[in-house]
Short mmCIF file of C-alpha atoms in Angstrom, two decimals:
data_model
loop_
_atom_site.label_atom_id
_atom_site.label_comp_id
_atom_site.label_asym_id
_atom_site.label_seq_id
_atom_site.Cartn_x
_atom_site.Cartn_y
_atom_site.Cartn_z
CA MET A 1 105.17 93.18 103.19
CA GLY A 2 108.42 93.42 101.20
CA GLN A 3 110.45 96.58 100.67
CA VAL A 4 109.74 98.61 97.51
CA VAL A 5 112.52 101.04 96.62
CA PRO A 6 111.06 103.77 94.35
CA GLN A 7 112.01 103.67 90.67
CA TYR A 8 113.08 107.28 90.35
CA GLY A 9 113.66 108.37 86.77
CA SER A 10 111.46 105.78 85.19
CA ALA A 11 108.30 105.11 87.15
CA SER A 12 107.80 107.49 90.07
CA LEU A 13 105.67 110.50 90.88
CA ALA A 14 108.62 112.73 89.93
CA ASP A 15 108.17 111.49 86.33
CA VAL A 16 104.46 112.42 85.90
CA VAL A 17 104.57 116.18 85.25
CA PRO A 18 107.79 116.05 83.16
CA SER A 19 105.97 113.54 80.93
CA ALA A 20 102.95 115.85 80.72
CA ALA A 21 105.20 118.80 79.92
CA ALA A 22 106.84 116.80 77.15
CA ALA A 23 103.38 115.83 75.79
CA LEU A 24 102.60 119.57 75.69
CA GLY A 25 105.74 120.19 73.66
CA VAL A 26 107.68 121.97 76.35
CA ARG A 27 111.38 121.89 75.52
CA GLY A 28 113.80 119.93 77.69
CA PHE A 29 111.49 117.26 79.11
CA VAL A 30 111.24 113.50 78.50
CA ASN A 31 107.90 111.77 78.12
CA GLN A 32 108.88 108.83 80.32
CA LEU A 33 105.29 107.68 80.83
CA GLY A 34 104.38 107.86 77.14
CA PHE A 35 101.49 110.38 77.26
CA ARG A 36 100.01 111.22 73.88
CA PRO A 37 100.88 114.64 72.38
CA THR A 38 98.29 117.21 73.39
CA ARG A 39 97.62 120.95 73.83
CA ARG A 40 95.84 120.57 77.21
CA VAL A 41 96.38 118.46 80.31
CA CYS A 42 94.42 118.03 83.53
CA LEU A 43 96.28 116.24 86.32
CA LEU A 44 94.06 115.18 89.20
CA LEU A 45 95.81 114.08 92.41
CA VAL A 46 93.55 111.96 94.62
CA ASP A 47 95.15 111.88 98.07
CA GLY A 48 95.46 108.31 99.34
CA LEU A 49 94.26 106.41 96.24
CA GLY A 50 96.80 103.57 96.32
CA HIS A 51 97.11 101.26 93.31
CA LEU A 52 96.41 98.14 95.34
CA LEU A 53 93.43 99.79 97.04
CA LEU A 54 91.94 100.69 93.66
CA GLU A 55 92.47 97.15 92.44
CA ARG A 56 90.91 95.70 95.58
CA TYR A 57 87.86 97.88 95.46
CA ALA A 58 87.45 98.33 91.70
CA ALA A 59 83.72 97.61 91.91
CA GLN A 60 83.25 100.92 93.79
CA ALA A 61 85.11 102.85 91.07
CA PRO A 62 83.92 101.60 87.65
CA PHE A 63 84.98 104.67 85.69
CA LEU A 64 88.51 104.78 87.17
CA SER A 65 88.92 101.05 86.73
CA GLU A 66 88.27 101.25 83.02
CA LEU A 67 90.93 103.83 82.31
CA THR A 68 94.34 102.96 80.93
CA ALA A 69 96.48 102.28 83.96
CA THR A 70 100.21 102.32 84.77
CA ARG A 71 101.65 101.46 88.19
CA ILE A 72 104.37 103.72 89.58
CA CYS A 73 106.03 104.42 92.95
CA ALA A 74 105.21 107.41 95.15
CA GLY A 75 108.72 108.07 96.49
CA PHE A 76 110.11 108.05 100.01
CA PRO A 77 108.64 108.80 102.41
CA SER A 78 105.28 107.94 100.85
CA THR A 79 103.53 110.93 102.32
CA THR A 80 101.66 113.92 100.94
CA ALA A 81 104.18 116.71 101.49
CA THR A 82 106.99 114.73 99.86
CA SER A 83 104.86 113.46 96.99
CA ILE A 84 103.37 116.85 96.12
CA SER A 85 106.94 118.17 96.10
CA SER A 86 108.02 115.49 93.63
CA ILE A 87 105.01 116.34 91.44
CA GLY A 88 105.68 120.07 91.48
CA THR A 89 109.45 119.91 90.94
CA GLY A 90 109.94 116.68 88.96
CA LEU A 91 112.72 115.86 91.42
CA PRO A 92 113.22 112.97 93.86
CA PRO A 93 113.15 113.87 97.57
CA GLY A 94 116.91 113.84 97.79
CA GLU A 95 116.95 116.85 95.48
CA HIS A 96 113.80 118.80 96.35
CA GLY A 97 114.54 118.33 100.06
CA ILE A 98 110.99 117.87 101.46
CA VAL A 99 111.93 114.65 103.21
CA GLY A 100 108.75 113.90 105.09
CA LEU A 101 105.72 115.22 106.89
CA SER A 102 108.10 116.69 109.46
CA PHE A 103 111.90 117.12 109.52
CA ALA A 104 114.66 119.29 110.98
CA VAL A 105 115.64 122.42 109.05
CA CYS A 106 118.60 124.69 109.49
CA GLY A 107 120.23 127.65 107.75
CA ASP A 108 120.54 131.41 107.91
CA GLY A 109 117.98 132.93 110.27
CA ILE A 110 116.58 129.52 111.32
CA ALA A 111 116.80 128.74 115.04
CA THR A 112 118.83 125.68 115.94
CA GLY A 113 116.64 122.65 116.52
CA THR A 114 113.74 123.87 114.37
CA THR A 115 111.53 121.02 113.14
CA ILE A 116 108.89 121.86 110.57
CA ASN A 117 105.54 120.29 109.72
CA ALA A 118 105.77 120.68 105.94
CA LEU A 119 102.02 120.40 105.28
CA GLY A 120 101.12 123.28 107.57
CA TRP A 121 104.56 124.94 107.28
CA ASN A 122 104.48 125.38 111.03
CA SER A 123 106.43 124.23 114.07
CA TYR A 124 106.21 120.52 114.79
CA GLY A 125 105.58 118.76 118.05
CA VAL A 126 104.38 121.73 120.12
CA ARG A 127 100.95 122.50 121.54
CA HIS A 128 100.63 125.86 119.83
CA ALA A 129 102.13 125.54 116.36
CA ARG A 130 103.80 128.67 115.01
CA ASP A 131 103.64 129.77 111.35
CA LEU A 132 107.18 129.44 109.97
CA ARG A 133 106.71 131.05 106.57
CA GLU A 134 108.72 134.14 107.57
CA SER A 135 111.57 132.40 109.43
CA VAL A 136 111.76 129.23 107.28
CA VAL A 137 111.21 130.84 103.88
CA PRO A 138 109.65 128.26 101.52
CA GLU A 139 111.51 129.48 98.43
CA ARG A 140 114.82 128.96 100.27
CA VAL A 141 113.94 125.56 101.63
CA GLN A 142 113.14 124.44 98.07
CA PRO A 143 115.04 126.78 95.69
CA GLU A 144 114.92 124.67 92.52
CA ARG A 145 112.78 125.86 89.61
CA THR A 146 109.39 124.21 89.68
CA LEU A 147 107.89 122.47 86.68
CA PHE A 148 105.07 124.98 86.74
CA GLU A 149 107.57 127.84 86.37
CA ALA A 150 109.24 126.00 83.51
CA MET A 151 105.98 125.37 81.66
CA ALA A 152 104.78 128.92 82.18
CA ALA A 153 108.07 130.27 80.79
CA ASP A 154 107.42 128.17 77.65
CA GLY A 155 104.01 129.78 77.14
CA VAL A 156 101.76 127.21 78.81
CA ALA A 157 98.85 128.56 80.89
CA VAL A 158 99.39 126.80 84.23
CA THR A 159 96.69 126.65 86.90
CA THR A 160 96.31 124.88 90.27
CA VAL A 161 92.86 124.07 91.66
CA THR A 162 93.16 123.28 95.37
CA PRO A 163 91.40 123.89 98.69
CA LYS A 164 91.54 127.47 99.86
CA ASP A 165 94.06 126.73 102.63
CA HIS A 166 96.53 125.45 100.02
CA VAL A 167 96.61 128.77 98.18
CA GLY A 168 99.63 130.70 99.42
CA SER A 169 100.64 127.99 101.86
CA GLY A 170 104.30 127.40 102.62
CA LEU A 171 104.33 124.09 100.74
CA SER A 172 102.61 125.60 97.72
CA ARG A 173 105.14 128.43 97.66
CA ALA A 174 107.96 125.94 97.90
CA VAL A 175 106.96 123.42 95.24
CA LEU A 176 103.90 124.63 93.23
CA ARG A 177 104.92 128.23 92.50
CA GLY A 178 104.62 129.44 88.95
CA ALA A 179 100.96 128.53 88.50
CA ASP A 180 97.86 130.68 88.77
CA PRO A 181 96.29 129.37 92.02
CA VAL A 182 92.50 128.95 92.15
CA ALA A 183 90.60 127.85 95.24
CA ALA A 184 87.86 125.23 95.02
CA THR A 185 85.38 124.52 97.82
CA ALA A 186 83.61 121.32 96.71
CA LEU A 187 83.64 118.55 94.11
CA GLY A 188 81.44 120.47 91.66
CA ASP A 189 83.67 123.49 92.10
CA ILE A 190 86.74 121.43 91.19
CA VAL A 191 85.05 120.36 87.94
CA GLY A 192 84.01 123.91 87.05
CA ARG A 193 87.36 125.44 87.84
CA VAL A 194 89.32 122.82 85.91
CA ALA A 195 87.01 123.09 82.93
CA ALA A 196 87.53 126.86 82.84
CA ALA A 197 91.31 126.52 83.20
CA THR A 198 91.61 124.09 80.28
CA ALA A 199 89.25 125.98 77.90
CA THR A 200 92.06 127.69 76.05
CA GLY A 201 91.84 129.34 72.66
CA THR A 202 92.97 127.78 69.41
CA GLY A 203 96.69 127.03 69.42
CA GLU A 204 97.14 127.81 73.13
CA ARG A 205 98.38 125.23 75.65
CA ALA A 206 97.09 124.66 79.16
CA PHE A 207 98.06 122.54 82.17
CA CYS A 208 95.83 122.29 85.25
CA TYR A 209 96.75 120.52 88.46
CA ALA A 210 93.82 119.69 90.78
CA TYR A 211 93.84 118.16 94.26
CA HIS A 212 91.22 116.23 96.21
CA GLY A 213 91.96 115.11 99.80
CA ASP A 214 88.81 113.64 101.36
CA LEU A 215 89.55 109.98 100.54
CA ASP A 216 92.80 110.20 102.48
CA MET A 217 91.07 111.86 105.46
CA LEU A 218 88.47 109.12 105.74
CA GLY A 219 91.13 106.46 105.33
CA HIS A 220 93.04 107.90 108.24
CA VAL A 221 89.98 108.11 110.47
CA TYR A 222 88.08 104.91 109.62
CA GLY A 223 90.67 102.84 107.73
CA PRO A 224 91.06 102.13 103.99
CA GLY A 225 88.26 99.81 102.85
CA SER A 226 85.85 100.96 105.58
CA LEU A 227 82.28 101.90 104.61
CA PRO A 228 82.95 105.69 104.78
CA TRP A 229 86.09 105.22 102.70
CA LEU A 230 84.26 103.11 100.10
CA MET A 231 81.49 105.68 99.85
CA GLN A 232 84.10 108.43 99.27
CA LEU A 233 85.78 106.31 96.63
CA ARG A 234 82.44 106.33 94.79
CA GLN A 235 82.44 110.12 94.98
CA VAL A 236 86.00 110.22 93.62
CA ASP A 237 84.91 108.01 90.74
CA THR A 238 82.05 110.42 90.01
CA LEU A 239 84.46 113.36 90.21
CA ALA A 240 86.76 111.73 87.65
CA GLU A 241 83.87 110.90 85.28
CA SER A 242 82.50 114.44 85.65
CA LEU A 243 85.88 115.90 84.79
CA ALA A 244 86.10 113.69 81.70
CA MET A 245 82.68 114.98 80.56
CA ALA A 246 83.47 118.64 81.26
CA LEU A 247 86.97 118.84 79.78
CA PRO A 248 87.58 119.84 76.16
CA PRO A 249 87.56 116.75 73.92
CA ASP A 250 91.28 116.97 73.17
CA CYS A 251 92.34 117.38 76.83
CA LEU A 252 94.51 114.66 78.32
CA LEU A 253 93.12 113.64 81.74
CA VAL A 254 95.71 112.07 84.06
CA ILE A 255 94.74 110.81 87.53
CA THR A 256 97.28 109.73 90.11
CA ALA A 257 97.80 109.62 93.90
CA ASP A 258 100.43 110.64 96.37
CA HIS A 259 100.56 107.36 98.36
CA GLY A 260 98.58 104.30 99.32
CA MET A 261 97.57 103.41 102.86
CA ILE A 262 97.54 100.53 105.35
CA GLU A 263 95.43 99.87 108.41
CA ALA A 264 97.53 100.12 111.58
CA PRO A 265 95.50 98.86 114.55
CA GLU A 266 96.25 99.93 118.10
CA GLN A 267 97.96 96.65 118.96
CA SER A 268 100.56 97.32 116.26
CA ARG A 269 101.68 100.65 117.78
CA ILE A 270 104.95 101.09 119.59
CA ASP A 271 104.69 103.99 122.03
CA PHE A 272 107.89 106.07 121.89
CA ASP A 273 106.85 107.95 125.04
CA ALA A 274 106.56 104.72 127.00
CA GLU A 275 109.81 103.08 125.82
CA PRO A 276 112.86 104.43 127.68
CA ALA A 277 115.16 102.38 125.40
CA LEU A 278 113.87 104.24 122.31
CA ARG A 279 114.22 107.65 123.93
CA ALA A 280 117.81 107.22 125.21
CA GLY A 281 120.27 109.28 123.15
CA VAL A 282 117.52 110.82 120.96
CA ARG A 283 117.46 114.63 120.87
CA GLN A 284 114.63 114.93 118.36
CA LEU A 285 112.16 112.68 116.60
CA ALA A 286 110.33 113.70 113.40
CA GLY A 287 108.55 112.10 110.44
CA GLU A 288 105.30 110.31 111.20
CA PRO A 289 104.22 106.93 112.66
CA ARG A 290 105.23 104.85 109.63
CA VAL A 291 108.60 106.51 109.02
CA ARG A 292 110.79 108.24 111.56
CA HIS A 293 113.71 110.61 111.34
CA VAL A 294 115.74 109.96 114.50
CA TYR A 295 118.13 112.77 115.34
CA THR A 296 120.64 111.57 117.94
CA ALA A 297 122.83 113.22 120.49
CA ASP A 298 126.48 113.69 119.45
CA GLY A 299 128.29 110.35 119.19
CA ALA A 300 125.13 108.31 120.03
CA VAL A 301 124.20 106.95 116.58
CA THR A 302 125.59 103.45 117.16
CA ASP A 303 123.98 103.06 120.57
CA VAL A 304 120.66 104.44 119.43
CA ARG A 305 120.60 102.15 116.42
CA ALA A 306 121.34 99.16 118.64
CA ALA A 307 118.52 100.12 121.01
CA TRP A 308 115.98 100.69 118.26
CA SER A 309 116.98 97.45 116.55
CA ALA A 310 116.56 95.56 119.84
CA VAL A 311 113.12 97.00 120.50
CA LEU A 312 111.72 96.90 116.94
CA GLY A 313 113.46 93.82 115.57
CA GLU A 314 111.85 92.66 112.33
CA ARG A 315 109.14 95.29 112.62
CA ALA A 316 111.26 97.93 110.90
CA TRP A 317 114.03 98.65 108.39
CA ILE A 318 116.63 100.82 110.14
CA HIS A 319 119.32 102.71 108.18
CA THR A 320 121.76 105.40 108.99
CA ARG A 321 121.43 108.62 106.98
CA ASP A 322 124.23 107.54 104.64
CA GLU A 323 122.91 103.99 104.25
CA ALA A 324 119.44 105.27 103.34
CA ALA A 325 121.00 107.62 100.76
CA GLU A 326 123.15 104.82 99.31
CA ALA A 327 120.16 102.47 99.16
CA GLY A 328 118.37 104.98 96.94
CA TRP A 329 115.47 105.60 99.30
CA PHE A 330 115.55 109.35 98.60
CA GLY A 331 116.67 109.07 94.97
CA PRO A 332 119.92 108.71 93.04
CA ARG A 333 121.32 111.97 94.48
CA VAL A 334 121.01 113.49 97.92
CA LEU A 335 122.06 117.13 97.96
CA ASP A 336 123.99 118.51 100.95
CA ARG A 337 121.10 120.74 102.03
CA THR A 338 118.81 117.71 101.97
CA ARG A 339 121.23 115.39 103.77
CA GLU A 340 121.28 117.56 106.87
CA ARG A 341 117.47 117.33 107.12
CA ILE A 342 117.44 113.52 107.12
CA GLY A 343 117.61 111.86 110.53
CA ASP A 344 120.88 110.34 111.79
CA LEU A 345 118.76 107.20 111.61
CA VAL A 346 115.86 106.58 109.24
CA VAL A 347 113.30 104.04 110.46
CA ALA A 348 110.78 102.67 107.95
CA MET A 349 108.17 100.42 109.53
CA ARG A 350 107.20 97.02 108.22
CA GLY A 351 103.92 95.12 108.40
CA ALA A 352 101.26 97.23 110.08
CA HIS A 353 103.50 98.62 112.79
CA THR A 354 103.94 102.24 113.79
CA VAL A 355 106.04 104.28 116.21
CA ALA A 356 103.58 106.61 117.89
CA VAL A 357 104.47 109.77 119.84
CA PRO A 358 101.25 110.73 121.66
CA SER A 359 102.97 113.62 123.50
CA ALA A 360 103.89 115.38 120.22
CA GLU A 361 101.32 113.90 117.85
CA PRO A 362 98.13 113.28 119.85
CA VAL A 363 95.94 113.07 116.75
CA VAL A 364 98.26 111.42 114.20
CA SER A 365 99.38 108.78 116.67
CA ASN A 366 95.82 107.45 117.05
CA LEU A 367 94.79 107.34 113.41
CA LEU A 368 93.79 103.94 112.09
CA GLY A 369 94.98 104.53 108.52
CA GLN A 370 98.70 105.26 108.06
CA HIS A 371 101.32 105.59 105.31
CA GLY A 372 104.86 106.74 104.73
CA SER A 373 106.95 103.55 104.51
CA LEU A 374 108.31 101.32 101.76
CA THR A 375 105.67 98.61 101.55
CA GLU A 376 103.86 98.07 98.26
CA ASP A 377 100.54 99.11 99.83
CA GLU A 378 102.01 102.53 100.59
CA GLN A 379 104.37 102.97 97.65
CA LEU A 380 102.39 101.85 94.63
CA VAL A 381 100.09 104.44 93.06
CA PRO A 382 98.18 104.40 89.77
CA VAL A 383 98.56 106.65 86.75
CA LEU A 384 95.20 106.58 85.01
CA VAL A 385 94.87 108.15 81.57
CA ARG A 386 91.97 109.15 79.42
#
């Protein structure tokens, strides 16, 4: 699997909503993806629907496979928290600062050594996770204006349709604020809520973002391409077709994903807990099995890099923080507040390999389906338009 560096500014998830905003006539945005002019947009994010997976299993998704398709990159890391942040802000990770599933945070009122799980907005790597929304304030972690705020200020009715636990979550506050949040409990509820959100009056404009996460969950547990995953892909196809039927005739339906997925069997796992050479000089590890932020002890970067390179060899791409920034992994710009969240070393796994940490991630470490790195299976996602 070769390395795919995201094409920020031309064909990445950060370009999807700005293109939709431009199609809605919102001032100041570029329609990079060429969406047709419209008064209403529904954006459906299907968690884990990689471009190559959809191609491979097109027979299970006939409606999706017939839509006009463009292939774009998710961004780095190719993981849900980072990708949703790119969708909500229109910024690459180097600017919105949500640099993975988990990462170190610092600042006023934040305890030294705090590592956050961005999906749950809680403490990472501890048995009893603590809600960090008060001490690690989402609006300070990601202070840039969201695209939803910008569209709402221009008179667009902006709605999000997500699971109940997403409403008011730390991540939603950080990157999806500015929309009217609506909770949906099942597939039929998603359709009904989206249809209501896009049924605007004459001359009014509407944008609705909807999220569905079950395909990703089954991919993690059983592997992408497994029977449960394929059956869920059929349900996703039905959801998309049902949306197309329920939406107003002039509504632009855009379907995309936050990342793809690979199968990472147990024999491909490197156990951090069982490798003294990997632990030496490391004060904190974050990220997830396919991409690791390695925070080293003072003065230990060179030695830690040498040790990780010796153990992992050709199974990983290993960059220092500055090298990863210069290579464009996080985008053309990496802001100072983002830079300090990135590991002293950034380790992106190749092939089907993972670095597991069972002591801190007992569930995630044992999942069969994984994502986060720079391979085409993880990076490439579809943009499907109707």
